[in-house]
Amino acid sequence: MVLFFFYGLILVLGELMYLSKREERILEGELGEAYRLAMEVVVKVGDVLGAERLINISSAHISGVSYKNIGDEGLEFLRELRDNGGRFTVKTTVNPSGIDIINWKKMNVDKNFALKQLEIIKIFRDMGALTLLSCTPYYYIPVKTGDHLAWAESNAVLYANSVIGAFTNREGGPMAVFEGIIGKAPYIGLHLEKNRIPTVKIDLKELKKEIDIRGEYALLGYYIGYIVKMGVPLILNYPLNLKKPAYLRLFLAAIGASSSIGLVIIEKYSPDYYKIKDMNLDGIDKFTPNIKELKEISMKIQRDMDRVDALVFGCPHLSLEDLRKFAAFFKYNKPRKRVILFTARRLNKISRKYINILKKSGIEIYFDTCMVVANLKNMGIENVIVDSAKAAYYLTSQGYKVHVLNTDEAMRYATKE
Ligand code: F3S
């Protein structure tokens, strides 16, 4: 029923794309209903968007995994797809869910919610997904320059395109499911070199010093996305610390939150830069951000608060290096406020040393979920300090009172009375 409903939403508007004989046979149902439906949806979306053909992908990454976001309809859709034989034919990973799958009681999660969430995760596993439950798949599966992907988490898309030089559009969650099943995506958008040419230059010369001093890489990303909205920005004269992995992730995630951008080209850094560096780009717009505007725009995702319930880190999910940094700091600086970290369960074993130090310091660590798709209110949190502009954007829109500090400031703040 749900599949039928989803299928019914797809309109055929464009020219029909070329299909190989095998693709045609899948479309006729040779591999069964789930593959037929997946092929049909992907082809129809491709037709609407003007794709000439499909492209093989090496991996898919699915967002919209939390029961909080997809509800009973999403669960039923996935159940039907699995029961109709749907299995992923390429490496397929999944985003954070609404719970820590082991410590969900500690998060004060309702039992019904937890059971539904666990069923969603099981379905993905039954379908052959690697249930990373993390939004940083680029740390856990091999992705290389030139790979074509179908990823549906904006921070991961921006990282894959801008840092690795892979090719992926910003897919929707259900679309990535279908693409993972057939192992193909419409050959459109950022899969094509011609759409990876800068459309606007962002010259950071006016605020690079100040950003390096203030460490506001997340707010800078939010500001750039907010101003540019779409296309491919070329980032020039940037503060050098922007290339540090932790800052870069916060910067790219924030761009993803405030825009539909899927690729930014960072001068002398992004693999795509070396393809366009000798092009004449004189004709495109140039924008020189300034600190006054950055402050104004960053206030849109922050709210006054009279108390701080917690400092929350891990949007995007913390890396091994981040955990090392937090452990090194909090080992000698006792937190005097509630501190919560979100990361991938994959790091539980390999970062055990750091996690033990952090837990000993009273810091809460959750895996498999994140501050946005979980329910912080259930955890007694309404006023929150984050270091992520993406988290601030979504938490503010969910009614939380949020303030953004840079990571180091926030860590220091946590140790104050
Ligand atoms: Fe990841 Fe959740 Fe942020 S999915 S990017 S931690 S909103």
Short mmCIF file of C-alpha atoms in Angstrom, two decimals, residues 18-393:
data_model
loop_
_atom_site.label_atom_id
_atom_site.label_comp_id
_atom_site.label_asym_id
_atom_site.label_seq_id
_atom_site.Cartn_x
_atom_site.Cartn_y
_atom_site.Cartn_z
CA TYR A 18 18.49 5.19 -22.37
CA LEU A 19 18.33 1.87 -20.51
CA SER A 20 20.59 -1.14 -21.03
CA LYS A 21 18.96 -4.50 -21.77
CA ARG A 22 19.58 -5.62 -18.19
CA GLU A 23 18.06 -2.43 -16.77
CA GLU A 24 15.03 -2.97 -18.99
CA ARG A 25 14.64 -6.53 -17.75
CA ILE A 26 14.80 -5.36 -14.11
CA LEU A 27 12.16 -2.80 -14.96
CA GLU A 28 10.01 -5.60 -16.34
CA GLY A 29 10.29 -7.47 -13.04
CA GLU A 30 12.95 -10.09 -13.80
CA LEU A 31 14.41 -9.77 -10.28
CA GLY A 32 11.10 -9.35 -8.48
CA GLU A 33 8.86 -6.61 -7.25
CA ALA A 34 11.28 -4.65 -5.01
CA TYR A 35 13.90 -4.34 -7.78
CA ARG A 36 11.24 -3.51 -10.34
CA LEU A 37 9.86 -0.77 -8.14
CA ALA A 38 13.31 0.58 -7.26
CA MET A 39 14.27 0.68 -10.94
CA GLU A 40 10.99 2.29 -11.88
CA VAL A 41 11.29 5.06 -9.28
CA VAL A 42 14.94 5.81 -10.07
CA VAL A 43 14.27 5.86 -13.82
CA LYS A 44 11.22 8.06 -13.47
CA VAL A 45 13.01 10.54 -11.21
CA GLY A 46 15.90 10.53 -13.70
CA ASP A 47 13.48 11.13 -16.58
CA VAL A 48 11.84 14.04 -14.78
CA LEU A 49 15.27 15.58 -14.13
CA GLY A 50 16.45 15.01 -17.70
CA ALA A 51 19.03 12.25 -17.15
CA GLU A 52 20.23 10.57 -20.34
CA ARG A 53 21.08 7.33 -18.55
CA LEU A 54 21.90 5.73 -15.21
CA ILE A 55 25.36 5.53 -13.64
CA ASN A 56 26.69 2.65 -11.52
CA ILE A 57 27.32 3.69 -7.93
CA SER A 58 29.83 2.17 -5.52
CA SER A 59 27.81 2.95 -2.40
CA ALA A 60 24.58 4.39 -1.04
CA HIS A 61 24.05 6.16 2.27
CA ILE A 62 20.54 6.44 3.66
CA SER A 63 19.19 9.26 5.82
CA GLY A 64 15.76 9.38 7.44
CA VAL A 65 16.46 6.44 9.72
CA SER A 66 15.04 7.81 12.96
CA TYR A 67 11.53 6.66 13.84
CA LYS A 68 11.04 10.25 15.02
CA ASN A 69 11.36 11.36 11.38
CA ILE A 70 9.82 8.53 9.37
CA GLY A 71 7.08 7.35 11.74
CA ASP A 72 4.80 4.37 11.09
CA GLU A 73 4.43 5.10 7.37
CA GLY A 74 8.16 5.00 6.83
CA LEU A 75 8.43 1.80 8.85
CA GLU A 76 5.68 0.15 6.81
CA PHE A 77 7.32 1.28 3.55
CA LEU A 78 10.61 -0.36 4.58
CA ARG A 79 8.87 -3.50 5.82
CA GLU A 80 7.11 -3.95 2.48
CA LEU A 81 10.29 -3.34 0.55
CA ARG A 82 12.16 -5.97 2.56
CA ASP A 83 9.29 -8.45 2.40
CA ASN A 84 9.13 -7.99 -1.36
CA GLY A 85 12.74 -9.13 -1.63
CA GLY A 86 14.53 -5.77 -1.61
CA ARG A 87 18.24 -6.22 -0.93
CA PHE A 88 21.05 -3.73 -1.40
CA THR A 89 23.39 -4.60 -4.25
CA VAL A 90 26.08 -2.05 -3.35
CA LYS A 91 27.63 -1.15 0.00
CA THR A 92 24.84 0.72 1.78
CA THR A 93 25.23 2.53 5.07
CA VAL A 94 22.67 4.27 7.27
CA ASN A 95 22.49 7.51 9.22
CA PRO A 96 21.98 7.88 12.99
CA SER A 97 18.76 6.52 14.44
CA GLY A 98 16.61 8.01 17.20
CA ILE A 99 18.23 5.96 19.98
CA ASP A 100 21.45 4.51 21.30
CA ILE A 101 20.53 0.93 20.52
CA ILE A 102 22.02 -0.35 23.79
CA ASN A 103 21.65 2.56 26.20
CA TRP A 104 18.27 3.86 25.06
CA LYS A 105 16.80 3.57 28.53
CA LYS A 106 19.46 5.95 29.81
CA MET A 107 18.19 8.42 27.21
CA ASN A 108 14.73 8.10 28.74
CA VAL A 109 13.28 6.83 25.47
CA ASP A 110 9.73 5.51 25.41
CA LYS A 111 9.70 1.70 25.00
CA ASN A 112 7.34 1.74 22.03
CA PHE A 113 9.59 4.23 20.24
CA ALA A 114 12.65 2.09 20.95
CA LEU A 115 11.02 -1.09 19.66
CA LYS A 116 9.93 0.58 16.43
CA GLN A 117 13.38 2.09 15.99
CA LEU A 118 15.02 -1.29 16.54
CA GLU A 119 12.71 -2.81 13.93
CA ILE A 120 13.73 -0.15 11.38
CA ILE A 121 17.39 -0.94 12.00
CA LYS A 122 16.73 -4.68 11.71
CA ILE A 123 14.98 -4.18 8.37
CA PHE A 124 17.98 -2.30 7.01
CA ARG A 125 20.21 -5.10 8.27
CA ASP A 126 17.94 -7.75 6.70
CA MET A 127 18.26 -5.86 3.42
CA GLY A 128 22.04 -6.11 3.65
CA ALA A 129 22.91 -2.63 4.88
CA LEU A 130 25.91 -1.93 7.04
CA THR A 131 24.05 -0.34 9.95
CA LEU A 132 26.73 2.16 10.88
CA LEU A 133 24.08 4.49 12.28
CA SER A 134 26.48 7.34 11.66
CA CYS A 135 26.49 10.40 9.43
CA THR A 136 30.22 10.10 8.77
CA PRO A 137 30.33 7.05 6.45
CA TYR A 138 33.43 8.52 4.80
CA TYR A 139 35.43 7.36 7.85
CA TYR A 140 34.23 3.77 7.75
CA ILE A 141 33.89 2.64 4.15
CA PRO A 142 36.39 3.06 1.35
CA VAL A 143 35.49 5.98 -0.94
CA LYS A 144 37.95 7.35 -3.43
CA THR A 145 38.25 10.25 -5.84
CA GLY A 146 36.07 9.69 -8.89
CA ASP A 147 33.68 7.22 -7.24
CA HIS A 148 30.00 7.73 -8.02
CA LEU A 149 27.77 7.47 -4.93
CA ALA A 150 24.15 7.93 -3.92
CA TRP A 151 24.41 9.56 -0.51
CA ALA A 152 21.55 11.20 1.31
CA GLU A 153 23.10 13.01 4.25
CA SER A 154 24.12 16.54 3.39
CA ASN A 155 27.29 16.71 5.51
CA ALA A 156 28.45 13.40 4.02
CA VAL A 157 27.59 14.56 0.49
CA LEU A 158 29.55 17.78 0.95
CA TYR A 159 32.49 15.86 2.40
CA ALA A 160 32.48 13.24 -0.36
CA ASN A 161 32.32 15.80 -3.16
CA SER A 162 34.45 18.59 -1.70
CA VAL A 163 37.13 16.69 0.21
CA ILE A 164 37.35 13.27 -1.45
CA GLY A 165 36.41 14.31 -4.98
CA ALA A 166 33.71 11.64 -5.30
CA PHE A 167 30.51 12.33 -7.26
CA THR A 168 27.16 12.37 -5.53
CA ASN A 169 24.00 14.40 -5.53
CA ARG A 170 22.15 15.23 -2.33
CA GLU A 171 19.70 12.37 -2.47
CA GLY A 172 16.49 12.08 -0.49
CA GLY A 173 16.29 9.20 2.00
CA PRO A 174 13.82 6.97 0.04
CA MET A 175 15.66 7.64 -3.23
CA ALA A 176 18.94 6.45 -1.69
CA VAL A 177 17.16 3.26 -0.58
CA PHE A 178 16.05 2.56 -4.17
CA GLU A 179 19.46 3.49 -5.58
CA GLY A 180 21.17 1.18 -3.09
CA ILE A 181 18.89 -1.66 -4.24
CA ILE A 182 19.62 -1.30 -7.95
CA GLY A 183 23.18 0.03 -7.49
CA LYS A 184 22.54 2.89 -9.86
CA ALA A 185 21.62 6.58 -9.83
CA PRO A 186 20.41 8.96 -12.54
CA TYR A 187 23.42 10.42 -14.33
CA ILE A 188 22.62 14.03 -13.55
CA GLY A 189 23.63 16.97 -11.35
CA LEU A 190 26.94 16.55 -9.54
CA HIS A 191 27.62 13.21 -11.29
CA LEU A 192 28.46 15.30 -14.36
CA GLU A 193 31.73 17.26 -14.61
CA LYS A 194 29.95 20.13 -16.34
CA ASN A 195 27.91 20.78 -13.18
CA ARG A 196 30.98 20.87 -10.94
CA ILE A 197 32.29 24.20 -12.18
CA PRO A 198 32.19 27.13 -9.71
CA THR A 199 29.17 29.39 -9.97
CA VAL A 200 30.28 31.95 -7.37
CA LYS A 201 33.57 32.96 -5.79
CA ILE A 202 33.62 33.40 -2.02
CA ASP A 203 36.61 35.50 -1.07
CA LEU A 204 37.27 35.22 2.66
CA LYS A 205 40.11 37.76 2.77
CA GLU A 206 38.15 40.20 4.98
CA LEU A 207 37.38 37.78 7.76
CA LYS A 208 40.00 35.07 7.56
CA LYS A 209 42.11 36.47 10.43
CA GLU A 210 39.13 36.95 12.69
CA ILE A 211 37.73 33.50 11.92
CA ASP A 212 41.07 31.89 12.74
CA ILE A 213 41.17 33.78 16.07
CA ARG A 214 37.51 33.16 16.96
CA GLY A 215 37.34 29.61 15.58
CA GLU A 216 33.89 30.21 14.10
CA TYR A 217 34.15 27.79 11.18
CA ALA A 218 30.68 26.38 11.76
CA LEU A 219 29.02 29.81 11.72
CA LEU A 220 31.08 30.75 8.67
CA GLY A 221 29.68 27.72 6.84
CA TYR A 222 26.15 28.58 7.87
CA TYR A 223 26.65 32.16 6.65
CA ILE A 224 28.05 31.10 3.26
CA GLY A 225 25.24 28.61 2.68
CA TYR A 226 22.65 31.16 3.76
CA ILE A 227 23.94 33.75 1.28
CA VAL A 228 24.74 31.48 -1.67
CA LYS A 229 21.83 29.00 -1.33
CA MET A 230 22.69 26.85 -4.39
CA GLY A 231 25.35 26.17 -7.00
CA VAL A 232 29.07 25.51 -6.52
CA PRO A 233 30.98 28.06 -4.42
CA LEU A 234 34.74 28.43 -4.93
CA ILE A 235 36.29 29.29 -1.54
CA LEU A 236 39.29 31.62 -1.80
CA ASN A 237 41.66 33.17 0.76
CA TYR A 238 40.30 31.04 3.55
CA PRO A 239 41.74 30.75 7.06
CA LEU A 240 44.26 27.90 6.94
CA ASN A 241 42.78 26.15 9.96
CA LEU A 242 39.66 25.56 7.91
CA LYS A 243 41.43 22.52 6.46
CA LYS A 244 41.69 20.86 9.90
CA PRO A 245 39.30 17.91 9.72
CA ALA A 246 37.20 18.86 12.76
CA TYR A 247 36.68 22.44 11.54
CA LEU A 248 36.10 21.35 7.96
CA ARG A 249 33.34 18.94 8.99
CA LEU A 250 31.58 21.63 11.03
CA PHE A 251 31.96 24.10 8.15
CA LEU A 252 30.62 21.74 5.47
CA ALA A 253 27.77 20.46 7.65
CA ALA A 254 26.66 24.03 8.28
CA ILE A 255 26.68 24.84 4.56
CA GLY A 256 24.48 21.79 4.05
CA ALA A 257 22.02 23.04 6.68
CA SER A 258 21.54 26.52 5.26
CA SER A 259 21.55 25.71 1.53
CA SER A 260 21.01 23.06 -1.10
CA ILE A 261 24.71 23.11 -2.01
CA GLY A 262 26.33 19.69 -2.49
CA LEU A 263 29.87 20.69 -3.50
CA VAL A 264 32.17 23.50 -2.49
CA ILE A 265 35.54 23.84 -4.15
CA ILE A 266 38.23 24.89 -1.70
CA GLU A 267 41.21 26.56 -3.35
CA LYS A 268 44.30 24.32 -3.56
CA TYR A 269 42.52 21.65 -1.52
CA SER A 270 39.44 20.11 -3.12
CA PRO A 271 40.27 17.58 -5.86
CA ASP A 272 37.92 19.49 -8.18
CA TYR A 273 40.03 22.63 -7.72
CA TYR A 274 42.78 21.10 -9.87
CA LYS A 275 40.30 20.54 -12.70
CA ILE A 276 39.09 24.15 -12.76
CA LYS A 277 42.14 26.13 -11.65
CA ASP A 278 43.09 27.23 -15.17
CA MET A 279 39.53 28.05 -16.28
CA ASN A 280 38.57 31.64 -16.88
CA LEU A 281 36.05 32.33 -14.12
CA ASP A 282 36.02 36.13 -14.54
CA GLY A 283 32.35 36.11 -15.48
CA ILE A 284 30.98 34.64 -12.25
CA ASP A 285 29.82 36.60 -9.20
CA LYS A 286 32.22 37.25 -6.37
CA PHE A 287 31.11 37.65 -2.79
CA THR A 288 33.28 38.91 0.06
CA PRO A 289 31.71 37.95 3.40
CA ASN A 290 32.24 40.30 6.33
CA ILE A 291 32.16 39.76 10.08
CA LYS A 292 29.20 42.06 10.74
CA GLU A 293 26.95 40.06 8.43
CA LEU A 294 28.29 36.77 9.81
CA LYS A 295 27.22 37.86 13.30
CA GLU A 296 23.77 38.95 12.13
CA ILE A 297 23.07 35.74 10.22
CA SER A 298 24.43 33.52 12.96
CA MET A 299 21.86 35.01 15.39
CA LYS A 300 19.10 33.39 13.32
CA ILE A 301 20.04 29.98 14.74
CA GLN A 302 20.62 31.03 18.34
CA ARG A 303 18.22 31.95 21.15
CA ASP A 304 18.73 33.74 24.46
CA MET A 305 18.91 31.35 27.37
CA ASP A 306 18.87 31.96 31.11
CA ARG A 307 20.49 28.64 32.01
CA VAL A 308 22.55 25.93 30.33
CA ASP A 309 21.28 22.37 30.67
CA ALA A 310 24.07 20.73 28.71
CA LEU A 311 26.91 21.16 26.25
CA VAL A 312 26.45 18.76 23.38
CA PHE A 313 29.03 17.80 20.76
CA GLY A 314 28.98 15.48 17.78
CA CYS A 315 27.15 16.99 14.81
CA PRO A 316 28.50 15.57 12.55
CA HIS A 317 29.45 12.53 14.64
CA LEU A 318 32.75 12.87 16.46
CA SER A 319 35.79 11.18 14.93
CA LEU A 320 38.47 9.14 16.68
CA GLU A 321 40.70 12.22 16.68
CA ASP A 322 37.91 14.29 18.26
CA LEU A 323 37.48 11.74 21.04
CA ARG A 324 41.22 11.80 21.65
CA LYS A 325 41.09 15.60 21.91
CA PHE A 326 38.12 15.58 24.31
CA ALA A 327 39.74 12.90 26.47
CA ALA A 328 43.05 14.80 26.62
CA PHE A 329 41.21 17.94 27.74
CA PHE A 330 38.72 16.52 30.21
CA LYS A 331 41.25 14.21 31.83
CA TYR A 332 42.79 17.27 33.47
CA ASN A 333 39.85 19.68 33.41
CA LYS A 334 36.84 18.44 35.33
CA PRO A 335 33.52 19.31 33.67
CA ARG A 336 31.19 21.21 35.99
CA LYS A 337 28.30 21.13 33.57
CA ARG A 338 26.58 18.27 31.82
CA VAL A 339 28.53 17.26 28.70
CA ILE A 340 27.16 14.85 26.09
CA LEU A 341 29.00 13.42 23.09
CA PHE A 342 27.54 11.64 20.05
CA THR A 343 29.59 9.36 17.85
CA ALA A 344 29.57 6.13 15.85
CA ARG A 345 29.49 2.79 17.65
CA ARG A 346 32.34 1.74 15.36
CA LEU A 347 34.61 3.84 17.59
CA ASN A 348 33.52 2.21 20.83
CA LYS A 349 36.19 -0.47 20.74
CA ILE A 350 39.05 1.34 19.07
CA SER A 351 38.70 4.44 21.22
CA ARG A 352 38.02 2.55 24.47
CA LYS A 353 40.94 4.28 26.19
CA TYR A 354 39.50 7.73 25.45
CA ILE A 355 35.94 6.71 26.21
CA ASN A 356 36.96 5.37 29.61
CA ILE A 357 38.66 8.66 30.46
CA LEU A 358 35.62 10.63 29.34
CA LYS A 359 33.16 8.46 31.23
CA LYS A 360 35.31 8.68 34.34
CA SER A 361 35.03 12.46 34.04
CA GLY A 362 31.25 12.14 34.10
CA ILE A 363 30.74 12.78 30.40
CA GLU A 364 27.83 10.98 28.72
CA ILE A 365 28.57 9.29 25.39
CA TYR A 366 25.90 7.95 23.08
CA PHE A 367 26.31 5.93 19.91
CA ASP A 368 23.94 5.20 16.98
CA THR A 369 22.04 8.49 17.35
CA CYS A 370 22.59 12.22 17.40
CA MET A 371 21.40 15.35 19.16
CA VAL A 372 19.00 16.25 16.35
CA VAL A 373 17.27 12.95 15.62
CA ALA A 374 17.13 11.87 19.27
CA ASN A 375 14.88 13.65 21.76
CA LEU A 376 16.97 15.87 24.03
CA LYS A 377 13.85 16.98 25.90
CA ASN A 378 13.41 13.39 27.12
CA MET A 379 16.91 13.75 28.52
CA GLY A 380 15.92 16.87 30.46
CA ILE A 381 17.58 19.29 28.09
CA GLU A 382 15.98 22.45 26.71
CA ASN A 383 18.83 24.95 26.81
CA VAL A 384 21.90 23.73 25.03
CA ILE A 385 25.31 24.91 23.93
CA VAL A 386 26.67 23.31 20.77
CA ASP A 387 29.71 23.82 18.56
CA SER A 388 27.77 22.92 15.41
CA ALA A 389 25.79 25.45 13.39
CA LYS A 390 23.93 22.58 11.73
CA ALA A 391 22.79 21.31 15.12
CA ALA A 392 21.87 24.86 16.15
CA TYR A 393 19.76 25.27 13.02
#
